[in-house]
XYZ file of C-alpha atoms in Angstrom:
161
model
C -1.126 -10.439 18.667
C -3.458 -7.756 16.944
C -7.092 -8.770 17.174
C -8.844 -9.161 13.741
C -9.859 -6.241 11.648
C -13.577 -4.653 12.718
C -16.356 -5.928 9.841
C -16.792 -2.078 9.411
C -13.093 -1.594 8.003
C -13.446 -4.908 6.456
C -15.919 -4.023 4.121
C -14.648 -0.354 3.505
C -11.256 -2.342 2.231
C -13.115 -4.727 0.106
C -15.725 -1.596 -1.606
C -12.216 0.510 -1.874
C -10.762 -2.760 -3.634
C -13.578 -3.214 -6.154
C -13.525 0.749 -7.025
C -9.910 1.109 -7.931
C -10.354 -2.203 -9.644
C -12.725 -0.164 -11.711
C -11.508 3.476 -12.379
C -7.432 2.288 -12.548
C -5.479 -0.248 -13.425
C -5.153 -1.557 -9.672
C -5.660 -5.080 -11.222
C -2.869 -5.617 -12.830
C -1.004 -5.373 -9.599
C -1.696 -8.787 -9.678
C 0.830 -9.809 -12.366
C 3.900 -8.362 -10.788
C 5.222 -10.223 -8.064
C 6.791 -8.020 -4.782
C 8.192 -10.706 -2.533
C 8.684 -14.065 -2.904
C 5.289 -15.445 -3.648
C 3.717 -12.405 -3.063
C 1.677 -10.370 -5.736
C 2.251 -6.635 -5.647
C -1.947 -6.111 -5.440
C -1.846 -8.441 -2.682
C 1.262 -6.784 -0.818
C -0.830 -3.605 -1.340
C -4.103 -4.966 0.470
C -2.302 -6.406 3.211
C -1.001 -2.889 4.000
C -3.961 -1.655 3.567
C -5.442 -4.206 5.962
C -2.287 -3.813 8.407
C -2.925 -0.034 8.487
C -6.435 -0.378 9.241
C -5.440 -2.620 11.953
C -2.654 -0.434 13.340
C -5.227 2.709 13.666
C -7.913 0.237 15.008
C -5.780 -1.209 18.032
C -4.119 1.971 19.188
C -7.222 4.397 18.506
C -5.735 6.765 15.759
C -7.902 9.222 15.034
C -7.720 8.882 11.118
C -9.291 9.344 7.764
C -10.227 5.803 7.123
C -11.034 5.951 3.345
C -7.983 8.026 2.659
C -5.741 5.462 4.787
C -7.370 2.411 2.865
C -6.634 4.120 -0.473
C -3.075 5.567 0.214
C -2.200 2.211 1.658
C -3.675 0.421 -1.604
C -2.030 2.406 -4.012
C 1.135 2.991 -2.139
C 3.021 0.578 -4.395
C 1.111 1.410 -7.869
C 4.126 1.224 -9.897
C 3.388 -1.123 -12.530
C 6.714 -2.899 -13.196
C 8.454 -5.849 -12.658
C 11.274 -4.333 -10.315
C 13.324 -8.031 -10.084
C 14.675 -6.949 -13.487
C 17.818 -5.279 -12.971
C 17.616 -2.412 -16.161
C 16.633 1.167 -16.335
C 14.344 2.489 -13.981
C 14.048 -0.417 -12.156
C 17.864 -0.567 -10.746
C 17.117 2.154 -7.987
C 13.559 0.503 -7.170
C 13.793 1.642 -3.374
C 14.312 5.436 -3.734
C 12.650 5.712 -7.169
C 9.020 3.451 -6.741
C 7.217 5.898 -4.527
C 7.129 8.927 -7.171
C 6.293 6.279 -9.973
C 3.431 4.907 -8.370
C 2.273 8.891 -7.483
C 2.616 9.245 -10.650
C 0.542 6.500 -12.085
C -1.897 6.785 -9.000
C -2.461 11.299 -10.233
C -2.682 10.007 -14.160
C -6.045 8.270 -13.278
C -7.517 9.726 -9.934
C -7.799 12.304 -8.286
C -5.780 11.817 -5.133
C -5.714 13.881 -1.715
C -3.098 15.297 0.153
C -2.658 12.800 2.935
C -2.873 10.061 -0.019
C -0.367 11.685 -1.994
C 2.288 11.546 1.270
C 0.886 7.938 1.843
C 2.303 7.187 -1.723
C 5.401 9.318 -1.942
C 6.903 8.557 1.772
C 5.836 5.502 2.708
C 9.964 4.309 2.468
C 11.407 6.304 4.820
C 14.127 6.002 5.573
C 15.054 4.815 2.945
C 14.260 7.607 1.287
C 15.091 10.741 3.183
C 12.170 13.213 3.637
C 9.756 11.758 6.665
C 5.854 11.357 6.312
C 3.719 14.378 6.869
C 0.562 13.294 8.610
C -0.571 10.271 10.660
C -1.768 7.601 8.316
C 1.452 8.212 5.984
C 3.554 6.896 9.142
C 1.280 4.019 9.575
C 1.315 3.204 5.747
C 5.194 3.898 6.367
C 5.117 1.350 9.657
C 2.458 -1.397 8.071
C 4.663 -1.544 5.063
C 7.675 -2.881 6.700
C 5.587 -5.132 8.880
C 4.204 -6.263 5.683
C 7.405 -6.762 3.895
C 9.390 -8.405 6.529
C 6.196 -11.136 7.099
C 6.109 -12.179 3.153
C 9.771 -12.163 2.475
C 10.138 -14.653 5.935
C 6.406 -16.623 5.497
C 5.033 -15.933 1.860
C 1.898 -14.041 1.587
C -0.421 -13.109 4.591
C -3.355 -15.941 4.959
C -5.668 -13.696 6.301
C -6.633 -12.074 3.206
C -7.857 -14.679 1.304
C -11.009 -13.974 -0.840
C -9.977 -10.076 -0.385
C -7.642 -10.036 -2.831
Protein backbone atom coordinates (compact mmCIF):
# COMPACT_ATOMS: atom_id res chain seq x y z
CA UNK A 1 0.00 0.00 0.00
CA UNK A 2 1.16 3.70 -0.77
CA UNK A 3 2.14 5.50 2.41
CA UNK A 4 0.08 8.71 3.09
CA UNK A 5 0.61 11.89 1.20
CA UNK A 6 3.71 14.23 2.75
CA UNK A 7 1.95 17.40 4.87
CA UNK A 8 4.00 19.49 2.29
CA UNK A 9 1.84 18.20 -0.80
CA UNK A 10 -1.04 18.12 1.48
CA UNK A 11 -1.29 21.59 1.96
CA UNK A 12 -0.13 22.62 -1.65
CA UNK A 13 -3.49 20.46 -2.74
CA UNK A 14 -5.68 22.10 -0.26
CA UNK A 15 -4.15 26.15 -1.17
CA UNK A 16 -4.48 24.88 -5.05
CA UNK A 17 -8.18 23.79 -4.04
CA UNK A 18 -9.20 27.07 -2.41
CA UNK A 19 -7.60 29.17 -5.49
CA UNK A 20 -9.43 27.56 -8.33
CA UNK A 21 -12.39 27.65 -6.03
CA UNK A 22 -11.83 31.34 -6.38
CA UNK A 23 -10.71 32.43 -9.95
CA UNK A 24 -13.06 29.43 -11.82
CA UNK A 25 -15.89 27.72 -11.47
CA UNK A 26 -14.03 24.56 -9.93
CA UNK A 27 -16.97 24.49 -7.40
CA UNK A 28 -19.51 23.52 -9.20
CA UNK A 29 -17.73 20.30 -9.90
CA UNK A 30 -19.47 19.45 -7.00
CA UNK A 31 -22.97 19.16 -8.52
CA UNK A 32 -22.17 16.71 -11.24
CA UNK A 33 -21.75 13.35 -10.18
CA UNK A 34 -18.70 11.07 -12.08
CA UNK A 35 -19.13 7.63 -10.58
CA UNK A 36 -21.51 6.23 -8.57
CA UNK A 37 -21.54 8.36 -5.50
CA UNK A 38 -18.78 10.21 -6.52
CA UNK A 39 -18.79 14.07 -7.23
CA UNK A 40 -16.81 15.13 -10.27
CA UNK A 41 -14.76 17.92 -7.84
CA UNK A 42 -14.13 15.14 -5.63
CA UNK A 43 -13.01 12.57 -8.46
CA UNK A 44 -10.78 15.52 -9.48
CA UNK A 45 -8.99 15.93 -5.95
CA UNK A 46 -8.50 12.41 -5.50
CA UNK A 47 -6.42 12.45 -8.72
CA UNK A 48 -4.90 15.14 -7.75
CA UNK A 49 -4.05 13.53 -4.41
CA UNK A 50 -3.25 10.05 -6.24
CA UNK A 51 -0.79 11.91 -8.52
CA UNK A 52 0.90 13.56 -5.80
CA UNK A 53 1.22 10.26 -4.25
CA UNK A 54 2.41 8.42 -7.35
CA UNK A 55 5.42 11.12 -7.85
CA UNK A 56 6.01 11.01 -4.01
CA UNK A 57 6.57 7.09 -3.71
CA UNK A 58 8.60 6.52 -6.84
CA UNK A 59 10.67 9.94 -6.69
CA UNK A 60 9.45 11.70 -9.97
CA UNK A 61 11.15 14.55 -10.47
CA UNK A 62 8.03 16.84 -11.20
CA UNK A 63 6.45 20.23 -11.23
CA UNK A 64 4.33 19.85 -8.21
CA UNK A 65 1.97 22.88 -8.61
CA UNK A 66 1.49 22.17 -12.26
CA UNK A 67 0.72 18.32 -11.43
CA UNK A 68 -1.79 19.42 -8.58
CA UNK A 69 -3.53 21.79 -11.02
CA UNK A 70 -3.56 19.61 -14.26
CA UNK A 71 -4.76 16.77 -12.11
CA UNK A 72 -7.59 19.14 -10.56
CA UNK A 73 -8.84 20.42 -13.60
CA UNK A 74 -8.35 17.39 -15.70
CA UNK A 75 -12.08 16.67 -15.70
CA UNK A 76 -13.41 20.50 -15.80
CA UNK A 77 -16.14 19.79 -18.09
CA UNK A 78 -19.11 21.05 -16.49
CA UNK A 79 -21.88 18.62 -17.55
CA UNK A 80 -23.83 15.97 -16.46
CA UNK A 81 -22.34 13.22 -18.90
CA UNK A 82 -25.06 10.28 -17.54
CA UNK A 83 -27.43 12.04 -19.95
CA UNK A 84 -27.30 10.33 -23.11
CA UNK A 85 -27.91 13.68 -25.74
CA UNK A 86 -25.62 15.85 -27.70
CA UNK A 87 -22.29 16.32 -26.63
CA UNK A 88 -22.50 14.18 -23.95
CA UNK A 89 -23.01 10.73 -26.05
CA UNK A 90 -19.17 10.50 -26.91
CA UNK A 91 -18.16 11.62 -23.20
CA UNK A 92 -14.84 9.45 -23.34
CA UNK A 93 -13.14 10.85 -26.49
CA UNK A 94 -14.84 14.27 -26.35
CA UNK A 95 -14.44 15.45 -22.23
CA UNK A 96 -10.75 16.15 -22.32
CA UNK A 97 -10.91 19.13 -25.02
CA UNK A 98 -14.14 20.44 -23.17
CA UNK A 99 -12.67 20.71 -19.95
CA UNK A 100 -9.31 22.46 -21.86
CA UNK A 101 -11.54 24.44 -23.03
CA UNK A 102 -13.36 25.63 -20.00
CA UNK A 103 -10.02 25.32 -17.93
CA UNK A 104 -8.13 28.27 -21.07
CA UNK A 105 -11.64 30.46 -20.85
CA UNK A 106 -10.71 31.37 -17.19
CA UNK A 107 -6.88 30.73 -16.54
CA UNK A 108 -4.11 30.87 -17.85
CA UNK A 109 -2.86 27.32 -18.14
CA UNK A 110 0.78 25.87 -18.92
CA UNK A 111 1.95 23.52 -21.26
CA UNK A 112 2.38 20.44 -19.15
CA UNK A 113 -1.25 21.41 -17.68
CA UNK A 114 -2.71 21.71 -20.93
CA UNK A 115 -1.43 17.82 -21.87
CA UNK A 116 -2.53 16.92 -18.22
CA UNK A 117 -6.10 18.02 -19.40
CA UNK A 118 -6.22 17.00 -23.02
CA UNK A 119 -4.53 13.31 -22.65
CA UNK A 120 -5.18 12.18 -19.54
CA UNK A 121 -7.61 9.19 -21.46
CA UNK A 122 -5.31 7.52 -23.33
CA UNK A 123 -5.97 5.15 -24.74
CA UNK A 124 -8.91 5.78 -25.08
CA UNK A 125 -8.22 8.48 -26.92
CA UNK A 126 -5.37 7.95 -29.31
CA UNK A 127 -2.52 10.53 -29.07
CA UNK A 128 -0.23 9.55 -25.77
CA UNK A 129 0.78 12.15 -22.98
CA UNK A 130 3.72 14.37 -23.63
CA UNK A 131 5.57 14.86 -20.38
CA UNK A 132 5.77 13.06 -17.01
CA UNK A 133 3.00 14.30 -14.82
CA UNK A 134 0.42 13.97 -17.89
CA UNK A 135 1.17 10.03 -17.64
CA UNK A 136 0.71 10.09 -13.97
CA UNK A 137 -2.55 12.23 -14.25
CA UNK A 138 -3.19 9.59 -17.17
CA UNK A 139 -2.22 6.49 -14.57
CA UNK A 140 -3.92 8.15 -11.18
CA UNK A 141 -7.04 8.62 -13.19
CA UNK A 142 -7.75 5.07 -13.85
CA UNK A 143 -6.66 4.12 -10.38
CA UNK A 144 -9.10 6.64 -9.35
CA UNK A 145 -11.91 5.53 -11.50
CA UNK A 146 -11.68 1.88 -11.05
CA UNK A 147 -11.61 2.50 -6.85
CA UNK A 148 -15.04 4.71 -6.91
CA UNK A 149 -16.92 2.78 -9.48
CA UNK A 150 -15.96 -0.70 -7.17
CA UNK A 151 -15.98 1.23 -3.39
CA UNK A 152 -17.71 4.75 -3.78
CA UNK A 153 -15.64 7.71 -3.13
CA UNK A 154 -12.04 7.63 -1.62
CA UNK A 155 -12.26 8.17 2.43
CA UNK A 156 -9.13 9.69 2.64
CA UNK A 157 -10.09 12.97 1.43
CA UNK A 158 -12.49 13.97 3.70
CA UNK A 159 -12.45 17.68 4.80
CA UNK A 160 -10.29 18.27 1.41
CA UNK A 161 -12.93 18.36 -0.69
Amino acid sequence: MLRKLSEERRRMLRKMIKRLDKRSRFAQCAGFTQHRTTTTRAHCVAVAYMSCRIAEVLGISVDWDSLIRGALLHDYYLYDWHISKGRQRWHGFRHPGIALRNAESELSLSRRERNMILRHMFPLTPVPPTCREAWIVCLADKICALREIAFGPAPILAGEN
